[in-house]
Short mmCIF file of C-alpha atoms in Angstrom, two decimals:
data_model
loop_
_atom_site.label_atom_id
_atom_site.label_comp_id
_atom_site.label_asym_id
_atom_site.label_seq_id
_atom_site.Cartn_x
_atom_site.Cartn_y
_atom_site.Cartn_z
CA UNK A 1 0.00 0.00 0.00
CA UNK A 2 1.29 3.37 -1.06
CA UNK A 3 2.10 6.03 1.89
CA UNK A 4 -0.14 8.60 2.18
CA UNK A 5 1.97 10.61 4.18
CA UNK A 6 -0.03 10.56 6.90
CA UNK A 7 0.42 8.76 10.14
CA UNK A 8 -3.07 7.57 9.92
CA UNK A 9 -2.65 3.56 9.88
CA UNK A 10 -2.42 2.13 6.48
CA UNK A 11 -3.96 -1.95 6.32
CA UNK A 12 -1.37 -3.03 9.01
CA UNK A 13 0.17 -6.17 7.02
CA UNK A 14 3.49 -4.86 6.50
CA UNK A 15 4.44 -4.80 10.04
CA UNK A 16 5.04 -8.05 12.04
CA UNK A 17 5.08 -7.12 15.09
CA UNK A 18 6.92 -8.83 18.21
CA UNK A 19 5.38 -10.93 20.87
CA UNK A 20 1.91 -10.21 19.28
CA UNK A 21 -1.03 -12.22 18.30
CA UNK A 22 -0.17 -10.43 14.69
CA UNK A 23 -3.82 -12.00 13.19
CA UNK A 24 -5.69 -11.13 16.15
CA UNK A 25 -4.40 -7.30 16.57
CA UNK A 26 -5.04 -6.45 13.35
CA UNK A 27 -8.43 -7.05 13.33
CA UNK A 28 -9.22 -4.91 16.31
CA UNK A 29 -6.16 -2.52 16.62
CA UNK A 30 -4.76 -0.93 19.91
CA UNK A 31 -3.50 1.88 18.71
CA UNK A 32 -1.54 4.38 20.71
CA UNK A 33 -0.37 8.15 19.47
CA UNK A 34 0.76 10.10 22.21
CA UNK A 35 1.70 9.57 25.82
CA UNK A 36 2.47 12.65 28.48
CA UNK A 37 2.90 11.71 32.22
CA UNK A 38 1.16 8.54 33.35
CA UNK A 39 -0.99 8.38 30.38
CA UNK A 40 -0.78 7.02 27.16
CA UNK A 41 -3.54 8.70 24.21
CA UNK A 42 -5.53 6.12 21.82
CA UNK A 43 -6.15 6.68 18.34
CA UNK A 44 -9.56 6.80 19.01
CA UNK A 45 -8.85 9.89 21.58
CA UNK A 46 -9.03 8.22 25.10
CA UNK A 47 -7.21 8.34 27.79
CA UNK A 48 -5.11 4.96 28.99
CA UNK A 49 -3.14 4.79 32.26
CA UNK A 50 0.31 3.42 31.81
CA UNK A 51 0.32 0.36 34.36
CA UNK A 52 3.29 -1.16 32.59
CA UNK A 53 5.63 1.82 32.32
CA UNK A 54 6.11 0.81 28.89
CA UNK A 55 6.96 -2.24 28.39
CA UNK A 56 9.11 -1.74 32.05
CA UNK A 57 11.06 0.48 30.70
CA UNK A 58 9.44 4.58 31.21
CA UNK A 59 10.23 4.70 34.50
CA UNK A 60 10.04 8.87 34.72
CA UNK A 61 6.36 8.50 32.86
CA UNK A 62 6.66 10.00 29.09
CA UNK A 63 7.15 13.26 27.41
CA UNK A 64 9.72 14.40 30.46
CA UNK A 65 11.00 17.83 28.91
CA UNK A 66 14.71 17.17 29.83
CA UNK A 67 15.00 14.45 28.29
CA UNK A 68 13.19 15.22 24.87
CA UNK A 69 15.41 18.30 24.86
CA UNK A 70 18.49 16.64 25.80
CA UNK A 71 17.86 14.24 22.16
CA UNK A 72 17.01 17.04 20.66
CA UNK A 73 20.00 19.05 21.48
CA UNK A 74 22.38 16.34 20.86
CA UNK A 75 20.77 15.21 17.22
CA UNK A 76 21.58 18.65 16.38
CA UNK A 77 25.27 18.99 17.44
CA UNK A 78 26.30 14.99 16.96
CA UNK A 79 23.89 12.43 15.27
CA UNK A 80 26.98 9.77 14.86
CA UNK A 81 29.99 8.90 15.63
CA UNK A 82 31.59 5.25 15.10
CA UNK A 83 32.40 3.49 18.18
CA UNK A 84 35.41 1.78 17.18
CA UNK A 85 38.70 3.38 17.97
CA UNK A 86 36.77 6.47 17.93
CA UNK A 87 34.60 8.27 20.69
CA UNK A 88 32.50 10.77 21.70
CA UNK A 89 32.34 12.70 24.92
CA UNK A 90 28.96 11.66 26.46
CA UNK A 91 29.38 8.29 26.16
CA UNK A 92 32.44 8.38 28.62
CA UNK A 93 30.51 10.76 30.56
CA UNK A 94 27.30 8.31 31.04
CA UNK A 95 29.52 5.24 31.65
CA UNK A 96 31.05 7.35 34.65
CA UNK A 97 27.81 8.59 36.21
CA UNK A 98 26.67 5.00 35.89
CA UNK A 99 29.66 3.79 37.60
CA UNK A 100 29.18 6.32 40.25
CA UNK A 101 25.61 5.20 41.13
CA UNK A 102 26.24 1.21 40.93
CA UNK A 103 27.12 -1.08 43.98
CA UNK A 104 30.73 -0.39 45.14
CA UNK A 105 33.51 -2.49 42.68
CA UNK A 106 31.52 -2.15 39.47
CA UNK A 107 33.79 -0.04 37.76
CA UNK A 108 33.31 -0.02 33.61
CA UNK A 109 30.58 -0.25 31.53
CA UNK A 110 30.15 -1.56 27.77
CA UNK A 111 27.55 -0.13 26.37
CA UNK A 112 24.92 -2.25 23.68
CA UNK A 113 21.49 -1.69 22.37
CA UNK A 114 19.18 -3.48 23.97
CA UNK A 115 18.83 -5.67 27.04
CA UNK A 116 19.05 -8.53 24.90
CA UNK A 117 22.53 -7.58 23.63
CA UNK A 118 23.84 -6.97 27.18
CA UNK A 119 22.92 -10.14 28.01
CA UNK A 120 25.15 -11.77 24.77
CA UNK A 121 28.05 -9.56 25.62
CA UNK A 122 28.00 -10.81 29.51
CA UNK A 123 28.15 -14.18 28.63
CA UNK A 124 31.03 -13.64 25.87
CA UNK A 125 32.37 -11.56 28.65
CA UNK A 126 32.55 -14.14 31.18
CA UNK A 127 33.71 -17.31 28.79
CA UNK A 128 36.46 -15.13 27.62
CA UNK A 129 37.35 -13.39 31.05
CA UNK A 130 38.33 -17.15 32.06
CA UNK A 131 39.80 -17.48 29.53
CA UNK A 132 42.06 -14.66 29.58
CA UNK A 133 43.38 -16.21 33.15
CA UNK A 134 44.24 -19.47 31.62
CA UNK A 135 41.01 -21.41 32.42
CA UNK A 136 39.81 -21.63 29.33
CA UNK A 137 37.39 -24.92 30.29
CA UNK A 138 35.31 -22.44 31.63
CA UNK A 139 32.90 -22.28 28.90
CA UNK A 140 29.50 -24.00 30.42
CA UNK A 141 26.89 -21.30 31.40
CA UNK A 142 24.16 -22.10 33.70
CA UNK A 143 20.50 -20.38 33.81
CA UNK A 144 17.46 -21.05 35.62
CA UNK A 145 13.84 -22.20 34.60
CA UNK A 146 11.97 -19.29 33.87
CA UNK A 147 14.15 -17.03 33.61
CA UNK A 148 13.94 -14.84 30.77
CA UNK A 149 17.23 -12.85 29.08
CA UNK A 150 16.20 -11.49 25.80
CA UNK A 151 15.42 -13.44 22.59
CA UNK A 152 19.44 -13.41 21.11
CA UNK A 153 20.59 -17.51 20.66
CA UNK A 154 22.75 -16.90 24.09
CA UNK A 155 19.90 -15.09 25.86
CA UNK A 156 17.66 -17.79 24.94
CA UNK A 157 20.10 -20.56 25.77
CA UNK A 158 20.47 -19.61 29.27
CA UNK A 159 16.83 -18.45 29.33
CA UNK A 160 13.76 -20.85 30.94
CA UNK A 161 10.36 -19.81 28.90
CA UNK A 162 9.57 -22.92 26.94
CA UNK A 163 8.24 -20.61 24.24
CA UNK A 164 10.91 -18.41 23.97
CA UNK A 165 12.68 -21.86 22.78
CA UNK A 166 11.31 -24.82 21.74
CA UNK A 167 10.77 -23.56 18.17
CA UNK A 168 14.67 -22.50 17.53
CA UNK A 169 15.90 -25.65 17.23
CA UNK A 170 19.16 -26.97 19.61
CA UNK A 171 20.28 -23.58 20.64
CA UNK A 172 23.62 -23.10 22.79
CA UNK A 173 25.35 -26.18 23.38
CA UNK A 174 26.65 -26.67 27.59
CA UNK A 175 23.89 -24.90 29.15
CA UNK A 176 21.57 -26.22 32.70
CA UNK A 177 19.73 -24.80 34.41
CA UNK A 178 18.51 -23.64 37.67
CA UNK A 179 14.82 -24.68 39.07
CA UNK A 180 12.59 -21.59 39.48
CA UNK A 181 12.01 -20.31 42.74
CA UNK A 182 7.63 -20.33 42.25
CA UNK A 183 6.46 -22.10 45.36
CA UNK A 184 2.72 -21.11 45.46
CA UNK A 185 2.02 -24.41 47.29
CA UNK A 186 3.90 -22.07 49.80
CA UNK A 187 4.20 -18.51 49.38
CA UNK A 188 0.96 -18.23 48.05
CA UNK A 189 -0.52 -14.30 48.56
CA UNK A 190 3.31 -13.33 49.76
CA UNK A 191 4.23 -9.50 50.86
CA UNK A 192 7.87 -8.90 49.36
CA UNK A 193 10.39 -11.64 49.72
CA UNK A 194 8.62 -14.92 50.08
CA UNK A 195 9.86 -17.36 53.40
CA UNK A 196 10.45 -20.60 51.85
CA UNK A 197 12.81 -21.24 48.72
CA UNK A 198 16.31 -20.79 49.61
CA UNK A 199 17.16 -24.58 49.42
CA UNK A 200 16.55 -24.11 45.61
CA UNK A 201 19.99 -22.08 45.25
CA UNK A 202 21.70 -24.99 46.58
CA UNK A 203 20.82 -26.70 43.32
CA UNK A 204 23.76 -24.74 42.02
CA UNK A 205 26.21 -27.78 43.99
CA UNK A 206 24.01 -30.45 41.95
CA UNK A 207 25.23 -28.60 38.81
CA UNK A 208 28.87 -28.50 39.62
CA UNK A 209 29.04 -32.01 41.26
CA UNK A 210 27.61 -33.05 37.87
CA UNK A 211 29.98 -31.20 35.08
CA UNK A 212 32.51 -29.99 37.29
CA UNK A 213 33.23 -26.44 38.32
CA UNK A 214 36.56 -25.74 36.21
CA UNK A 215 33.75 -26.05 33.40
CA UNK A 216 31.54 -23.85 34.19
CA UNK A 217 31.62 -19.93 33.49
CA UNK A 218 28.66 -18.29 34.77
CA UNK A 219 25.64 -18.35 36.34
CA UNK A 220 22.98 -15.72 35.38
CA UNK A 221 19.29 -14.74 37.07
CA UNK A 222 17.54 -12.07 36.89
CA UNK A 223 17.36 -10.68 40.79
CA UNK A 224 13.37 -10.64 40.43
CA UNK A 225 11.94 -12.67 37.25
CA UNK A 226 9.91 -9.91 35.70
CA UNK A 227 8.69 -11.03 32.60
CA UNK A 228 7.68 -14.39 33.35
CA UNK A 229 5.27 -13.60 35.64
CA UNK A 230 6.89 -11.31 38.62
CA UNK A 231 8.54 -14.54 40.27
CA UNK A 232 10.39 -13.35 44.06
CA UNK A 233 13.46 -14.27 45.37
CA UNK A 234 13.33 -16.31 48.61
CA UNK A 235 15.01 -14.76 51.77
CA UNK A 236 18.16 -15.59 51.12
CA UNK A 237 17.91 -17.17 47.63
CA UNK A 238 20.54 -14.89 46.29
CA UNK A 239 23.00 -14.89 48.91
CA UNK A 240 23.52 -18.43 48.65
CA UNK A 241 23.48 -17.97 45.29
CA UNK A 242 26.36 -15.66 45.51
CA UNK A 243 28.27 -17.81 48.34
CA UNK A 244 28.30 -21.17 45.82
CA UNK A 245 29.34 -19.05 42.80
CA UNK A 246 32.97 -17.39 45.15
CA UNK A 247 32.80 -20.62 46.28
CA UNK A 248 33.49 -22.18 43.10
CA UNK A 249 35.64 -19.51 41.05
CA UNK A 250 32.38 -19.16 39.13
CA UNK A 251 31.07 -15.44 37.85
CA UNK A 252 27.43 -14.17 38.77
CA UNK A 253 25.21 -12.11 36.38
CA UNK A 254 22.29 -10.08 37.50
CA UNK A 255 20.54 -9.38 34.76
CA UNK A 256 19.14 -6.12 35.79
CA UNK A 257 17.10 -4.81 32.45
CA UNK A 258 13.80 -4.97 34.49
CA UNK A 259 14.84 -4.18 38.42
CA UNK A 260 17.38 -1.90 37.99
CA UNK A 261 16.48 2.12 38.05
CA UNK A 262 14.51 2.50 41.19
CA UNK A 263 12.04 -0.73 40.18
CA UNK A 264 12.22 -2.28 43.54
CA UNK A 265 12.93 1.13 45.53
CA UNK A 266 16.45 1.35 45.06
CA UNK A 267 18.47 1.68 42.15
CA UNK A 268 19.62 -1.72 41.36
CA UNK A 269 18.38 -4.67 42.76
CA UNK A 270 21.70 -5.65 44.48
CA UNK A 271 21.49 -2.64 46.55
CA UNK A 272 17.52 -4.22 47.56
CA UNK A 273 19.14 -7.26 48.21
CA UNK A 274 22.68 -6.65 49.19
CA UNK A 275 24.12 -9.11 47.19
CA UNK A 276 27.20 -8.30 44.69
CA UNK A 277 27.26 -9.64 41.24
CA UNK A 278 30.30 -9.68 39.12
CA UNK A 279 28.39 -8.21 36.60
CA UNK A 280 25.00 -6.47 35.81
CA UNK A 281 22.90 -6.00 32.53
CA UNK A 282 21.01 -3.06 31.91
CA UNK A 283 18.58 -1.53 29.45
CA UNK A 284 14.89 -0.05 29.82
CA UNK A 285 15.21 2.54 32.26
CA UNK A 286 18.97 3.73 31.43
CA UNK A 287 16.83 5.82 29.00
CA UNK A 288 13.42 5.83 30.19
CA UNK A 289 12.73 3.77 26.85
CA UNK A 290 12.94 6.68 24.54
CA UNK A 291 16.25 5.48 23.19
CA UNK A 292 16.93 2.03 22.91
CA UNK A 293 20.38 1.29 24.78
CA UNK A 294 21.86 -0.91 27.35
CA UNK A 295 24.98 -1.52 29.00
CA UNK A 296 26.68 -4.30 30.93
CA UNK A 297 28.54 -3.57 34.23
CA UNK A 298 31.44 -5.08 35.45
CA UNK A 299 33.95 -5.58 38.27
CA UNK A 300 37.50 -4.13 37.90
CA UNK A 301 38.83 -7.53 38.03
CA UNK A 302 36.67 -8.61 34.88
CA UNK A 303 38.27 -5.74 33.01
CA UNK A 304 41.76 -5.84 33.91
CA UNK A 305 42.44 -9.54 32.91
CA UNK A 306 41.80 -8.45 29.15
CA UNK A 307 44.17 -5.19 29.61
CA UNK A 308 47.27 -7.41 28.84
CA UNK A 309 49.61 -7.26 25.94
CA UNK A 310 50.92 -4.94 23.21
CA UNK A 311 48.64 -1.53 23.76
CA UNK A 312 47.64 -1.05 20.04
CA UNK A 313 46.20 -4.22 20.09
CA UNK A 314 42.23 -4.58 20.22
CA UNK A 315 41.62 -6.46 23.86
CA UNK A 316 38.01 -7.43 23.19
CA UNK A 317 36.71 -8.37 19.86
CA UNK A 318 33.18 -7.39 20.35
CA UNK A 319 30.73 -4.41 19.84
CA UNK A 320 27.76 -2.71 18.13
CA UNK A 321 27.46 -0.18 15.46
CA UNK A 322 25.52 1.63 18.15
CA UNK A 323 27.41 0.86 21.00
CA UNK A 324 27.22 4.22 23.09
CA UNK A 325 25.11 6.23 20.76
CA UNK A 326 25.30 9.69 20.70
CA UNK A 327 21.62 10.12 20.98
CA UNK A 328 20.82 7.40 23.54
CA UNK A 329 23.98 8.44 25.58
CA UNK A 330 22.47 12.23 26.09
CA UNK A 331 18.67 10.57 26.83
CA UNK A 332 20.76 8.29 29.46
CA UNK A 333 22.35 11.11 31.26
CA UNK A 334 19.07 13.39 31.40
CA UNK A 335 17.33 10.28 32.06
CA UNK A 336 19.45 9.49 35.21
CA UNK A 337 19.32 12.85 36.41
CA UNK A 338 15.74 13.22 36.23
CA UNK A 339 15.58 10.14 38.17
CA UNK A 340 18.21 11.91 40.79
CA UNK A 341 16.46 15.82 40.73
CA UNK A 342 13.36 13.91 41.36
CA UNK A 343 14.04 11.23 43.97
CA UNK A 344 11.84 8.79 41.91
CA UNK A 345 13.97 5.96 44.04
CA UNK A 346 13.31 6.65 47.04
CA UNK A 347 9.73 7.74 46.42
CA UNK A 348 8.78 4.71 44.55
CA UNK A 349 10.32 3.39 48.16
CA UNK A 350 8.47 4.84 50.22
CA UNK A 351 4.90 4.27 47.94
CA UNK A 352 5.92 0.44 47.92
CA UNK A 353 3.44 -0.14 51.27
CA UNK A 354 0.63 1.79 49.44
CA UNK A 355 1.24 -0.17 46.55
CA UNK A 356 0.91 -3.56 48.48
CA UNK A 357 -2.12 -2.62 50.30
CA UNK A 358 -3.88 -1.91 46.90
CA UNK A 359 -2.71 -5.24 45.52
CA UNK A 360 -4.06 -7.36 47.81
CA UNK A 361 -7.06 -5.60 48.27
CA UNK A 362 -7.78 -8.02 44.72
CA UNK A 363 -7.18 -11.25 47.05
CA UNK A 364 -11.05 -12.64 46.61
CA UNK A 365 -12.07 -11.40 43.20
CA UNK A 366 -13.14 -13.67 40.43
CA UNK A 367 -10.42 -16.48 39.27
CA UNK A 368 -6.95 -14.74 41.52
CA UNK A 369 -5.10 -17.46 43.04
CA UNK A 370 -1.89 -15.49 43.71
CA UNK A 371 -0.78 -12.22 44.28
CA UNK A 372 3.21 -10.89 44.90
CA UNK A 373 4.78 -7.45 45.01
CA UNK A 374 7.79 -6.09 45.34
CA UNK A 375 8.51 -2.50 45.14
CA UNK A 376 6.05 -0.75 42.25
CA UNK A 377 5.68 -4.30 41.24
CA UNK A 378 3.21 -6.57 41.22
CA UNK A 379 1.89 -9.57 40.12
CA UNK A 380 -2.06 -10.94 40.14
CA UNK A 381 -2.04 -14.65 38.94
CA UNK A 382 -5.51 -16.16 37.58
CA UNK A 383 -6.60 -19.93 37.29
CA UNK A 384 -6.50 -20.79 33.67
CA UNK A 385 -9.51 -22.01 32.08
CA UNK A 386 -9.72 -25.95 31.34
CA UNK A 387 -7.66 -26.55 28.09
CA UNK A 388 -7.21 -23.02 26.87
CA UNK A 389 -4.07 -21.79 29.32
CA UNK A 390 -3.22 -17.78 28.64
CA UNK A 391 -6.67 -17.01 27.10
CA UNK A 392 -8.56 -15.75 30.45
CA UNK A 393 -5.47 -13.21 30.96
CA UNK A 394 -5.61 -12.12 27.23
CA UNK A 395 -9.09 -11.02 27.79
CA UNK A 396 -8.04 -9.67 31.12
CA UNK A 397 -5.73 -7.48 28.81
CA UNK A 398 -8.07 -6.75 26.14
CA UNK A 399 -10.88 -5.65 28.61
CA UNK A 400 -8.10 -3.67 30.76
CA UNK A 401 -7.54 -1.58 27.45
CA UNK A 402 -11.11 -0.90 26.65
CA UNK A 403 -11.29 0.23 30.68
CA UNK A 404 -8.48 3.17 29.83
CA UNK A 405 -5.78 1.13 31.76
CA UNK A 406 -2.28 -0.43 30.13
CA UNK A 407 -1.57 -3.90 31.94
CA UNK A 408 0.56 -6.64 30.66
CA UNK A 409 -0.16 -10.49 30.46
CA UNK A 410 1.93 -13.28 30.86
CA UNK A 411 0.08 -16.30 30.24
CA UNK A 412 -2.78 -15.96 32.78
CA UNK A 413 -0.46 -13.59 34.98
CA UNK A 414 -1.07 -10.24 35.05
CA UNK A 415 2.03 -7.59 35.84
CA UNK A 416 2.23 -4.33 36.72
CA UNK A 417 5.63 -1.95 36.93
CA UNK A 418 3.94 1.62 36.45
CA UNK A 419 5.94 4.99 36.18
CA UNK A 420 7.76 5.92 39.63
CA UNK A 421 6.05 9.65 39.37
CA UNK A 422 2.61 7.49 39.73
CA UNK A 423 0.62 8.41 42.42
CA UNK A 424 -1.35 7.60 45.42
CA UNK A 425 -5.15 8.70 43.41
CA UNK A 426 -3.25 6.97 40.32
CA UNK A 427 -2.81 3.58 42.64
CA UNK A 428 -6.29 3.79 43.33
CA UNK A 429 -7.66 4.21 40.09
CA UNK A 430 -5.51 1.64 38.32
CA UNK A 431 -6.41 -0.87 40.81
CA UNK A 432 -9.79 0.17 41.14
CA UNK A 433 -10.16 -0.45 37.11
CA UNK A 434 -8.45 -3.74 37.54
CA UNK A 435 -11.25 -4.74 40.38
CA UNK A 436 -13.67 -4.23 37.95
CA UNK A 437 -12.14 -6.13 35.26
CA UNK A 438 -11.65 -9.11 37.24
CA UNK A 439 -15.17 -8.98 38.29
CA UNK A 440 -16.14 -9.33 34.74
CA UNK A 441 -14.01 -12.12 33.45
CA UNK A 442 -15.36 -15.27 32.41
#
């Protein structure tokens, strides 16, 4: 179909869109064409409250004025400039403000596109950072079910969402996995950090007894499983997480594209927990979602063992086009000081109790077996129906959309992550919508 010109949609079939039931949408469009604050504008001219901030990712809410004139300032002084051996001032000036607000010892940052590709550069990080110190064995990396790190062959590899995989044929070769750490039998309804769990981390000494630890590189987990339903770390999950990996010589990844910025109150979730990784991935909120980029963190240590040899030499073949963009590196550093000049942490902190209160208030409705929060997170799970899993929270979805409110499905899970500037009327509303959603569901 010709362009018009206009931004009027055209018959749809050109674009295949991600993650979508492509057939479906385009029968019955949800279209969206403007967003300011918490709210996102319809085509059709109403009002929708952002309940997802994004797609986790809009952390500040949309249309903040620093940060569209921060882009718009920067595409008019540098669009480009290559990032091989060649640079550009903002790009060294995000990695150090980044540096500055990470846990103590994570001291550089490589900067990708996407949370995806921080999550492939980690991995090649860690395989190759063993072998830099001689242990080149070390190639084995070890996930856990559930999990979910992007949709790139590594990211799937070590990821745990059976669709995500099963359709991609063999994938990464010397990968296991973790078990998840969903215990509803147990934890059912749970406020924060659920009690029971923590003997699941100790899987981690199944895994080595079984290949060996000289073989195995990494582990990687996302602090809080986010997109696979909202799943919580036990009390003290992580920490014995962290005490196998030192244990055994072996590196741990946090793969922080969904909890880090202020998600869970603070601004990563090792800070929540108080548990160091050797290295983070981030994306989404680095810049609010406005330009895609994303970055992987990592300990001095990490670095150094590649700073060896003759200095002209290139120390790490790897890298993006885009790596450190010009553009996304000046929404970054106006995105990150919004977040500072605003206290969006610490207020999305101290609204987590609010937050709670309001989520449970659900615990009775039609079809919720579970609910779980965590910060501005939260998580309502519904009974499937008989032989048709996921279609009761699609029409939760659907029906959230026609009541003005964004929510996001996973399966028959709902999630919400809205925009740290939301507030306490906002909570009630979004909530109150949800109610009577659920009330109406078949």
């Amino acid at each position: 179909m010709a362009s018009d010109g206009k931004d009027a949609p055209n018959d749809l079939s050109a674009f295949w869109m991600p993650f979508t039931a492509n057939r479906q949408f385009k029968q019955a469009p949800r279209m969206l064409v403007s967003a300011d604050g918490m709210y996102y504008q319809s085509a059709d001219g109403r009002q929708v409250m952002d309940g997802t901030a994004g797609l986790w990712c809009c952390n500040a809410g949309h249309n903040r004025p620093a940060i569209v004139q921060a882009i718009r300032d920067q595409v008019g002084q540098l669009d480009y400039a290559p990032a091989f051996q060649m640079g550009h001032p903002k790009a060294f000036q995000l990695a150090s403000v980044l540096r500055d607000m990470a846990p103590a010892g994570m001291e550089h940052v490589f900067f990708t596109n996407s949370g995806s590709e921080a999550v492939e550069t980690a991995l090649k990080i860690a395989i190759a950072y063993h072998r830099a110190r001689g242990e080149g064995a070390r190639t084995r990396l070890i996930g856990r079910e559930r999990g979910y790190h992007g949709v790139n062959f590594g990211g799937i590899s070590v990821g745990g969402i059976v669709t995500n995989r099963k359709v991609f044929g063999s994938l990464l070769t010397g990968v296991d996995h973790l078990p998840h750490t969903h215990l509803p039998q147990h934890n059912a309804f749970t406020r924060g950090q659920p009690e029971h769990g923590a003997h699941l981390a100790d899987d981690l000494e199944r895994i080595v007894a079984l290949h060996g630890a000289e073989t195995i590189a990494a582990v990687i987990v996302e602090p809080m499983a986010g997109s696979t339903g909202v799943l919580l770390p036990p009390k003290g999950y992580l920490e014995r997480l962290r005490h196998i990996c030192t244990k055994h010589g072996i590196l741990l990844i946090f793969d922080e594209v969904i909890t880090g910025f202020g998600r869970l109150g603070s601004a990563f979730a090792a800070d929540h927990f108080g548990v160091q990784p050797d290295m983070m991935c981030l994306a989404k909120g680095l810049t609010n979602g406005v330009v895609p980029m994303g970055a992987v963190l990592a300990t001095g240590a990490i670095h150094d063992a590649f700073m060896q040899g003759p200095e002209h030499l290139i120390e790490l073949f790897h890298g993006y086009t885009y790596s450190g963009n010009p553009l996304a590196s000046a929404a970054g550093l106006a995105t990150l000081a919004t977040y500072r000049n605003e206290g969006l942490f610490a207020r999305a902190a101290e609204l987590a109790p609010y937050w709670q209160e309001a989520l449970h208030s659900l615990r009775g409705l039609p079809h919720v077996i579970d609910i779980r929060n965590m910060g501005l997170v939260g998580a309502i799970e519904l009974e499937p129906i008989a032989g048709a899993p996921a279609r009761r929270g699609f029409a939760a979805f659907v029906k959230a959309f026609e009541a003005g409110i964004l929510i996001r499905t996973t399966g028959d899970i709902i999630a919400l992550s809205p925009p740290l500037i939301i507030e306490k009327p906002h909570i009630d509303s979004l909530i109150g919508s949800l109610a009577d959603v659920l009330e109406r569901l078949d």
